[in-house]
Amino acid sequence: MKYVICHGFVYDGSEDFTWKEKNIYIKDENIEALTDWPVILPGYDIIEARGQYILPGLINMHAHLFGSGKPSKSLSGGPVQDFLMKLLHTPAGKPIIMKLVKNSVESSLYSGCTTERTMGDFIWSDMEIRNRISNGRQNGPRLLVSGPAITVIDGHGHGTISLTANETEKLVEYTKNVIDHKPDWIKICVTGGVMDAKVKGEPGVVKMNSEQVSAITGLAHSYGYKVASHTESLDGIKVALQNGVDTIEHGAQLDKEAIELFKQTKAAFITTLSPAVPLAYLEPEITMMNDLCVYNSNVLLKNMIEGTKTALKEGIPVGMGTDCSCPFSTPYAMPREIEFFVRYIGVSNAQAVYIATNQNAKILGLQHRIGQILPNYSADLIVCNNNPFEDIRALRVLEDVYKEGKRYHKPNPRKNQWMEDILDKINR
């Protein structure tokens, strides 16, 4: 496979934020070279991109692959959720979850995500689908998976995506079990979350103590794995960072102590607006969440926005993910997450795209392989017909997606138009 994408306007993923008139030469999985217009080197098949805008493939830092994002009462607990969890652990359950995961990764890829970090699964499904993608048996993004999360009893994900115990020794045992399955990251839940909160104004009650967190991160780091933590409060951030966590997922407001901890540890702050915005601003009859969840979603959204702005101001690495599978956060939500980031965090279109590409790659430690359009990088690209730096909505409809050199022409993720219409009407 040897071809050149010619006469496109290229944003290379740098903080230069300019479009350059370049031809991109691809051989097999990699970018081989770039040349200026109009020179085209011989020996390559030609793909004409005249008047189109080419940028690095998007990177989703926080995803779940088991859901469509369509709201359901099963997501807020109760008998329906209990029944579904029992079903998934029967022989009949695995084909159901694997079909959902297959649909999710395809939709994600066709929406422009060429790399995705998954943060909690059922029955090791993400690891299986990752291996299928790596072996060329399934279309999908490059997956970096954690397997199930790990937390305490009654912690976030208890009874669903988390392995839970209160004894530190048992939590270490669970961590070893996850490591035996060869993950790419380890996921823990230091705090609770919006959907399992018991009190108004407390969406991030600290659940794990320092001993528990330190034991897990110490073991993970000894095997070369980084640790991400679901953490939705300031107190939770401090417990996580003081005990070795590498990325804070969702986040909260930051004080001077938390800022200093981020700088000392070089940890990253991962923002996930895609579920927080609709859960805060849509009627509970639409989201199927109760009044407590709506109230706490507003608290979380406010804190997440303020925390993200502070982190950016203080030079703390900020990443971006969708938390897809939550209500109204779909597998194809990354372009909308970028739109939300522009709207609620107040950065430019170009800065948001940079965070969703190069910055996310840096947080993953893959900045020398993905996140930019440079020679010897993976040929992960997306092509737009309009300039996303002028209209960020240009990312919603793509002309092409390239993942490791493979072209997906006019990709068409299956979208739920009902949800899309509702999300478009959010005006706050």
Coordinates of C-alpha atoms in Angstrom, one line a residue:
M1 CA 0.0 0.0 0.0
K2 CA 1.7 3.2 -1.2
Y3 CA -0.2 6.3 -2.0
V4 CA -0.2 10.1 -1.7
I5 CA -3.0 12.4 -0.4
C6 CA -2.3 15.5 -2.5
H7 CA -3.2 19.1 -2.5
G8 CA -4.8 19.2 1.0
F9 CA -4.6 21.8 3.6
V10 CA -2.8 20.1 6.5
Y11 CA -2.8 20.8 10.2
D12 CA 0.1 18.8 11.6
G13 CA -1.0 18.7 15.2
S14 CA 1.5 21.3 16.5
E15 CA 0.7 24.5 18.5
D16 CA 1.5 26.4 15.3
F17 CA -2.3 26.2 14.4
T18 CA -1.7 26.9 10.7
W19 CA -2.8 25.0 7.6
K20 CA 0.0 24.2 5.3
E21 CA -0.3 23.2 1.6
K22 CA 1.1 19.7 1.8
N23 CA 1.1 16.3 0.1
I24 CA 1.1 13.3 2.5
Y25 CA 2.9 10.1 1.4
I26 CA 1.8 6.9 3.1
K27 CA 3.4 3.5 2.8
D28 CA 1.7 0.7 4.6
E29 CA 0.8 1.9 8.1
N30 CA 3.0 4.9 8.3
I31 CA 3.5 8.5 7.0
E32 CA 6.6 8.3 4.8
A33 CA 7.0 11.9 3.8
L34 CA 5.4 15.3 3.2
T35 CA 6.1 17.6 0.3
D36 CA 4.9 21.1 -0.6
W37 CA 2.4 21.7 -3.4
P38 CA 2.5 21.1 -6.3
V39 CA 5.4 18.6 -6.3
I40 CA 4.2 15.0 -6.3
L41 CA 6.8 12.2 -6.2
P42 CA 6.4 9.4 -8.7
G43 CA 5.5 5.8 -7.8
Y44 CA 2.5 6.5 -5.6
D45 CA -1.3 6.0 -6.1
I46 CA -3.0 9.4 -5.9
I47 CA -5.9 10.4 -3.7
E48 CA -6.9 14.0 -4.5
A49 CA -7.8 16.2 -1.5
R50 CA -7.9 19.5 -3.2
G51 CA -9.7 22.1 -1.1
Q52 CA -10.0 19.7 1.9
Y53 CA -8.7 19.9 5.4
I54 CA -6.5 17.1 6.8
L55 CA -5.7 16.8 10.5
P56 CA -4.5 14.0 12.9
G57 CA -7.0 11.4 14.0
L58 CA -9.0 12.2 17.1
I59 CA -8.0 10.5 20.4
N60 CA -10.7 9.7 23.0
M61 CA -9.2 9.5 26.4
H62 CA -12.2 8.1 28.3
A63 CA -14.7 5.7 26.7
H64 CA -16.9 2.8 27.6
L65 CA -17.9 0.5 24.8
F66 CA -20.9 -1.4 26.1
G67 CA -23.6 1.2 25.4
S68 CA -25.2 3.4 22.8
G69 CA -25.7 6.5 25.0
K70 CA -29.5 6.1 24.7
P71 CA -31.0 6.9 28.2
S72 CA -32.3 4.0 30.2
K73 CA -33.6 3.5 33.7
S74 CA -31.2 0.6 34.0
L75 CA -28.3 3.0 34.3
S76 CA -29.5 4.4 37.6
G77 CA -29.7 1.1 39.4
G78 CA -32.6 -1.0 40.7
P79 CA -34.1 -4.3 39.6
V80 CA -33.7 -3.7 35.8
Q81 CA -30.0 -3.1 36.2
D82 CA -29.6 -6.2 38.5
F83 CA -31.3 -8.4 35.9
L84 CA -29.1 -7.1 33.1
M85 CA -26.0 -7.7 35.1
K86 CA -27.0 -11.3 35.8
L87 CA -27.8 -11.8 32.1
L88 CA -24.4 -10.5 31.0
H89 CA -22.7 -13.2 33.1
T90 CA -24.6 -16.1 31.4
P91 CA -23.7 -17.8 28.2
A92 CA -26.4 -15.8 26.5
G93 CA -25.0 -12.5 27.7
K94 CA -21.6 -12.6 26.0
P95 CA -22.8 -12.4 22.4
I96 CA -25.0 -9.4 23.4
I97 CA -22.2 -7.4 25.0
M98 CA -19.8 -8.3 22.2
K99 CA -22.3 -7.0 19.5
L100 CA -22.7 -3.8 21.5
V101 CA -18.9 -3.4 21.7
K102 CA -18.4 -4.2 18.0
N103 CA -21.0 -1.5 17.0
S104 CA -19.4 1.0 19.4
V105 CA -15.8 0.7 18.1
E106 CA -17.0 0.9 14.5
S107 CA -19.1 4.0 15.2
S108 CA -16.2 5.6 17.0
L109 CA -13.7 5.0 14.2
Y110 CA -16.2 6.3 11.5
S111 CA -16.6 9.5 13.6
G112 CA -12.9 10.2 13.4
C113 CA -11.5 8.5 16.5
T114 CA -8.4 6.5 15.5
T115 CA -7.3 5.9 19.2
E116 CA -9.5 5.3 22.2
R117 CA -8.7 4.6 25.8
T118 CA -11.4 2.5 27.5
M119 CA -12.1 2.9 31.2
G120 CA -14.2 0.0 32.4
D121 CA -15.8 -3.0 30.8
F122 CA -17.9 -6.1 31.4
I123 CA -16.5 -9.7 31.1
W124 CA -13.2 -8.5 29.7
S125 CA -15.0 -7.5 26.4
D126 CA -12.7 -4.6 25.6
M127 CA -9.6 -6.7 25.7
E128 CA -11.1 -9.2 23.4
I129 CA -12.2 -6.5 20.9
R130 CA -8.8 -4.8 21.2
N131 CA -7.2 -8.1 20.1
R132 CA -9.5 -8.5 17.2
I133 CA -8.7 -5.0 16.0
S134 CA -5.0 -5.6 16.4
N135 CA -5.2 -8.8 14.4
G136 CA -7.2 -7.1 11.6
R137 CA -10.4 -9.0 12.3
Q138 CA -12.4 -6.0 13.3
N139 CA -12.6 -2.4 12.3
G140 CA -12.1 0.1 15.1
P141 CA -9.7 2.6 16.7
R142 CA -6.4 1.6 18.3
L143 CA -7.7 0.6 21.7
L144 CA -5.9 1.1 25.0
V145 CA -8.0 -0.9 27.6
S146 CA -8.2 -1.2 31.3
G147 CA -10.6 -4.1 31.7
P148 CA -12.9 -3.7 34.8
A149 CA -12.3 -0.9 37.2
I150 CA -11.3 -1.6 40.8
T151 CA -12.8 0.0 43.9
V152 CA -14.3 -0.7 47.3
I153 CA -17.7 -2.1 48.1
D154 CA -20.4 0.6 47.4
G155 CA -17.8 2.5 45.3
H156 CA -18.4 3.7 41.8
G157 CA -19.3 0.9 39.4
H158 CA -20.0 -1.6 42.3
G159 CA -22.2 -4.3 40.8
T160 CA -21.5 -3.2 37.2
I161 CA -18.1 -2.4 35.8
S162 CA -16.0 -2.6 39.0
L163 CA -14.3 -5.4 41.0
T164 CA -15.0 -4.5 44.6
A165 CA -13.6 -5.3 48.0
N166 CA -12.8 -3.4 51.2
E167 CA -9.7 -5.4 52.2
T168 CA -6.5 -4.0 50.7
E169 CA -5.1 -7.5 50.1
K170 CA -8.2 -8.3 48.0
L171 CA -7.9 -5.2 46.0
V172 CA -4.3 -6.1 45.2
E173 CA -5.4 -9.5 44.2
Y174 CA -7.9 -8.0 41.8
T175 CA -5.2 -5.8 40.4
K176 CA -3.0 -8.8 39.7
N177 CA -5.9 -10.5 38.0
V178 CA -6.4 -7.5 35.7
I179 CA -2.6 -7.4 35.0
D180 CA -2.8 -11.1 34.1
H181 CA -5.3 -10.2 31.3
K182 CA -2.7 -7.8 29.8
P183 CA -4.4 -4.4 30.0
D184 CA -2.9 -1.1 28.8
W185 CA -4.0 0.9 31.8
I186 CA -5.3 0.2 35.3
K187 CA -8.6 1.9 36.3
I188 CA -9.7 2.6 39.9
C189 CA -12.5 4.7 41.4
V190 CA -11.3 6.8 44.3
T191 CA -14.7 8.6 44.6
G192 CA -18.3 7.9 43.9
G193 CA -20.2 9.5 41.0
V194 CA -23.3 11.3 40.0
M195 CA -25.4 8.2 39.4
D196 CA -24.6 6.6 42.8
A197 CA -24.5 9.7 45.0
K198 CA -26.7 9.6 48.1
V199 CA -26.6 13.3 49.1
K200 CA -27.3 16.5 47.2
G201 CA -24.1 18.4 46.4
E202 CA -21.8 15.4 46.9
P203 CA -21.3 13.7 43.5
G204 CA -17.7 12.7 44.4
V205 CA -17.7 11.2 47.9
V206 CA -14.3 9.7 48.7
K207 CA -14.6 5.9 48.8
M208 CA -11.0 4.6 48.7
N209 CA -8.4 5.4 51.4
S210 CA -4.7 6.1 50.9
E211 CA -3.6 2.6 51.8
Q212 CA -5.9 1.1 49.2
V213 CA -4.9 3.5 46.4
S214 CA -1.2 3.3 47.2
A215 CA -1.2 -0.5 47.2
I216 CA -2.9 -0.6 43.7
T217 CA -0.8 2.1 42.1
G218 CA 2.4 0.7 43.6
L219 CA 1.7 -2.7 42.1
A220 CA 0.6 -1.3 38.8
H221 CA 3.7 0.9 38.5
S222 CA 6.0 -2.0 39.3
Y223 CA 4.6 -3.7 36.2
G224 CA 4.9 -0.6 34.1
Y225 CA 1.2 0.3 34.0
K226 CA -0.2 3.8 34.7
V227 CA -3.3 4.3 36.8
A228 CA -6.4 6.3 35.9
S229 CA -9.0 7.2 38.6
H230 CA -12.7 8.1 38.4
T231 CA -12.5 11.2 40.8
E232 CA -15.2 13.8 41.1
S233 CA -14.2 15.9 44.1
L234 CA -11.3 18.0 45.4
D235 CA -10.8 15.7 48.4
G236 CA -10.7 12.7 46.0
I237 CA -8.2 14.4 43.8
K238 CA -5.8 14.8 46.7
V239 CA -6.2 11.2 47.9
A240 CA -5.5 10.0 44.3
L241 CA -2.5 12.2 43.5
Q242 CA -0.9 11.7 47.0
N243 CA -0.9 8.0 46.3
G244 CA 0.3 7.6 42.8
V245 CA -2.6 8.1 40.4
D246 CA -1.5 9.2 36.9
T247 CA -4.7 10.7 35.4
I248 CA -7.8 12.2 37.1
E249 CA -10.9 11.3 35.2
H250 CA -13.8 13.9 35.2
G251 CA -12.3 16.1 37.9
A252 CA -13.4 18.9 40.2
Q253 CA -12.4 22.4 41.3
L254 CA -8.7 22.8 42.2
D255 CA -7.1 24.6 45.2
K256 CA -3.5 25.5 45.6
E257 CA -2.6 22.2 47.2
A258 CA -4.2 20.2 44.4
I259 CA -2.5 22.4 41.8
E260 CA 0.9 21.7 43.4
L261 CA 0.2 18.0 43.6
F262 CA -0.6 17.9 39.8
K263 CA 2.7 19.7 39.1
Q264 CA 4.7 17.5 41.4
T265 CA 3.3 14.2 40.1
K266 CA 2.9 15.4 36.4
A267 CA -0.5 13.9 36.5
A268 CA -3.2 14.8 33.9
F269 CA -6.7 16.2 34.2
I270 CA -9.2 14.4 31.9
T271 CA -12.3 16.4 31.1
T272 CA -15.5 14.6 30.1
L273 CA -18.3 17.1 29.2
S274 CA -20.4 14.9 26.9
P275 CA -22.6 13.3 29.6
A276 CA -22.2 16.1 32.2
V277 CA -23.8 18.8 30.0
P278 CA -27.0 16.9 29.0
L279 CA -27.5 15.4 32.5
A280 CA -27.3 18.9 34.0
Y281 CA -29.4 20.8 31.5
L282 CA -32.0 18.3 30.1
E283 CA -35.2 17.4 31.8
P284 CA -35.1 14.3 33.9
E285 CA -38.0 12.9 31.9
I286 CA -35.7 12.9 28.9
T287 CA -32.5 11.6 30.6
M288 CA -34.4 9.2 32.8
M289 CA -32.4 10.3 35.8
N290 CA -33.9 11.3 39.1
D291 CA -33.8 14.8 40.7
L292 CA -30.8 14.0 42.9
C293 CA -28.8 13.0 39.8
V294 CA -29.8 16.2 38.0
Y295 CA -28.8 18.3 40.9
N296 CA -25.5 16.6 41.3
S297 CA -24.8 16.7 37.6
N298 CA -25.1 20.5 37.8
V299 CA -22.6 20.5 40.7
L300 CA -20.2 18.2 38.8
L301 CA -20.4 20.2 35.5
K302 CA -19.7 23.5 37.3
N303 CA -16.7 22.0 39.2
M304 CA -15.4 20.2 36.1
I305 CA -15.5 23.4 34.0
E306 CA -13.8 25.5 36.8
G307 CA -11.2 22.7 37.4
T308 CA -10.4 22.5 33.6
K309 CA -10.0 26.2 33.3
T310 CA -7.7 26.3 36.3
A311 CA -5.6 23.4 35.0
L312 CA -5.1 25.0 31.6
K313 CA -4.1 28.3 33.3
E314 CA -1.6 26.5 35.6
G315 CA 0.0 24.5 32.8
I316 CA -1.4 21.2 34.0
P317 CA -1.8 18.6 31.2
V318 CA -5.5 18.5 30.2
G319 CA -7.0 15.7 28.1
M320 CA -10.4 15.2 26.7
G321 CA -12.7 12.2 26.5
T322 CA -16.4 11.4 26.1
D323 CA -17.3 8.9 28.9
C324 CA -19.5 7.4 26.1
S325 CA -22.2 4.9 27.1
C326 CA -23.4 7.4 29.7
P327 CA -26.8 8.9 28.9
F328 CA -26.5 11.1 25.7
S329 CA -22.8 10.3 25.3
T330 CA -22.7 8.2 22.2
P331 CA -19.8 6.1 20.6
Y332 CA -19.5 8.8 18.0
A333 CA -19.5 11.7 20.5
M334 CA -15.9 12.9 20.2
P335 CA -16.6 15.7 17.7
R336 CA -19.3 17.0 20.0
E337 CA -17.1 16.7 23.0
I338 CA -14.7 19.0 21.2
E339 CA -17.6 21.4 20.5
F340 CA -18.6 21.4 24.2
F341 CA -14.9 22.0 25.2
V342 CA -14.8 25.1 23.0
R343 CA -18.2 26.3 24.3
Y344 CA -17.8 25.7 28.0
I345 CA -14.1 25.9 28.6
G346 CA -13.7 28.9 26.3
V347 CA -10.7 27.8 24.2
S348 CA -10.3 28.3 20.5
N349 CA -11.4 25.7 18.0
A350 CA -7.7 25.1 17.2
Q351 CA -6.7 24.7 20.8
A352 CA -9.5 22.2 21.4
V353 CA -8.4 20.2 18.3
Y354 CA -4.8 20.2 19.6
I355 CA -5.9 18.8 23.0
A356 CA -8.0 16.1 21.2
T357 CA -5.0 15.0 19.2
N358 CA -1.4 15.9 20.2
Q359 CA -2.1 16.6 23.8
N360 CA -4.0 13.4 24.4
A361 CA -1.2 11.5 22.7
K362 CA 1.3 13.1 25.1
I363 CA -0.8 12.0 28.1
L364 CA -0.9 8.5 26.7
G365 CA 2.9 8.5 26.3
L366 CA 2.4 7.9 22.5
Q367 CA 3.4 11.4 21.3
H368 CA 6.2 10.0 19.0
R369 CA 3.7 7.7 17.2
I370 CA 0.3 9.4 17.0
G371 CA -1.3 12.8 17.4
Q372 CA 0.7 14.5 14.7
I373 CA 1.1 14.4 10.9
L374 CA 4.9 13.8 10.5
P375 CA 7.2 11.3 8.8
N376 CA 7.4 8.0 10.6
Y377 CA 4.2 8.6 12.5
S378 CA 1.2 6.2 12.2
A379 CA -1.0 7.3 9.3
D380 CA -4.0 8.2 11.4
L381 CA -5.8 11.1 9.7
I382 CA -9.2 12.6 9.2
V383 CA -10.3 14.7 6.2
C384 CA -13.0 17.5 6.4
N385 CA -14.6 19.4 3.6
N386 CA -14.7 22.5 5.6
N387 CA -12.2 24.2 8.0
P388 CA -12.8 23.1 11.6
F389 CA -10.8 26.0 12.9
E390 CA -13.5 28.3 11.5
D391 CA -16.5 26.1 12.2
I392 CA -15.8 23.3 14.7
R393 CA -19.0 21.5 13.5
A394 CA -17.0 20.5 10.3
L395 CA -15.7 17.6 12.4
R396 CA -19.2 16.1 12.5
V397 CA -19.2 14.9 8.8
L398 CA -15.9 13.6 7.5
E399 CA -14.8 12.9 3.9
D400 CA -12.2 10.3 5.0
V401 CA -10.8 8.5 8.1
Y402 CA -7.4 6.9 7.8
K403 CA -6.3 4.5 10.6
E404 CA -2.8 3.0 10.3
G405 CA -3.0 3.8 6.6
K406 CA -6.3 2.1 5.9
R407 CA -8.8 4.5 4.3
Y408 CA -12.5 4.6 5.2
H409 CA -14.1 6.8 2.5
K410 CA -17.2 8.8 3.5
P411 CA -17.5 7.0 6.8
N412 CA -21.0 6.9 8.2
P413 CA -21.4 6.2 11.9
R414 CA -24.9 5.1 12.8
K415 CA -26.4 8.0 14.7
N416 CA -29.5 8.3 16.8
Q417 CA -31.1 11.3 15.3
W418 CA -33.5 11.8 18.2
M419 CA -30.5 12.3 20.6
E420 CA -28.7 14.4 18.1
D421 CA -31.6 16.8 17.8
I422 CA -32.0 17.1 21.5
L423 CA -28.3 17.8 22.0
D424 CA -28.4 20.5 19.3
K425 CA -31.1 22.3 21.3
I426 CA -29.1 22.7 24.5
N427 CA -28.5 26.4 24.6
R428 CA -26.7 26.9 27.9

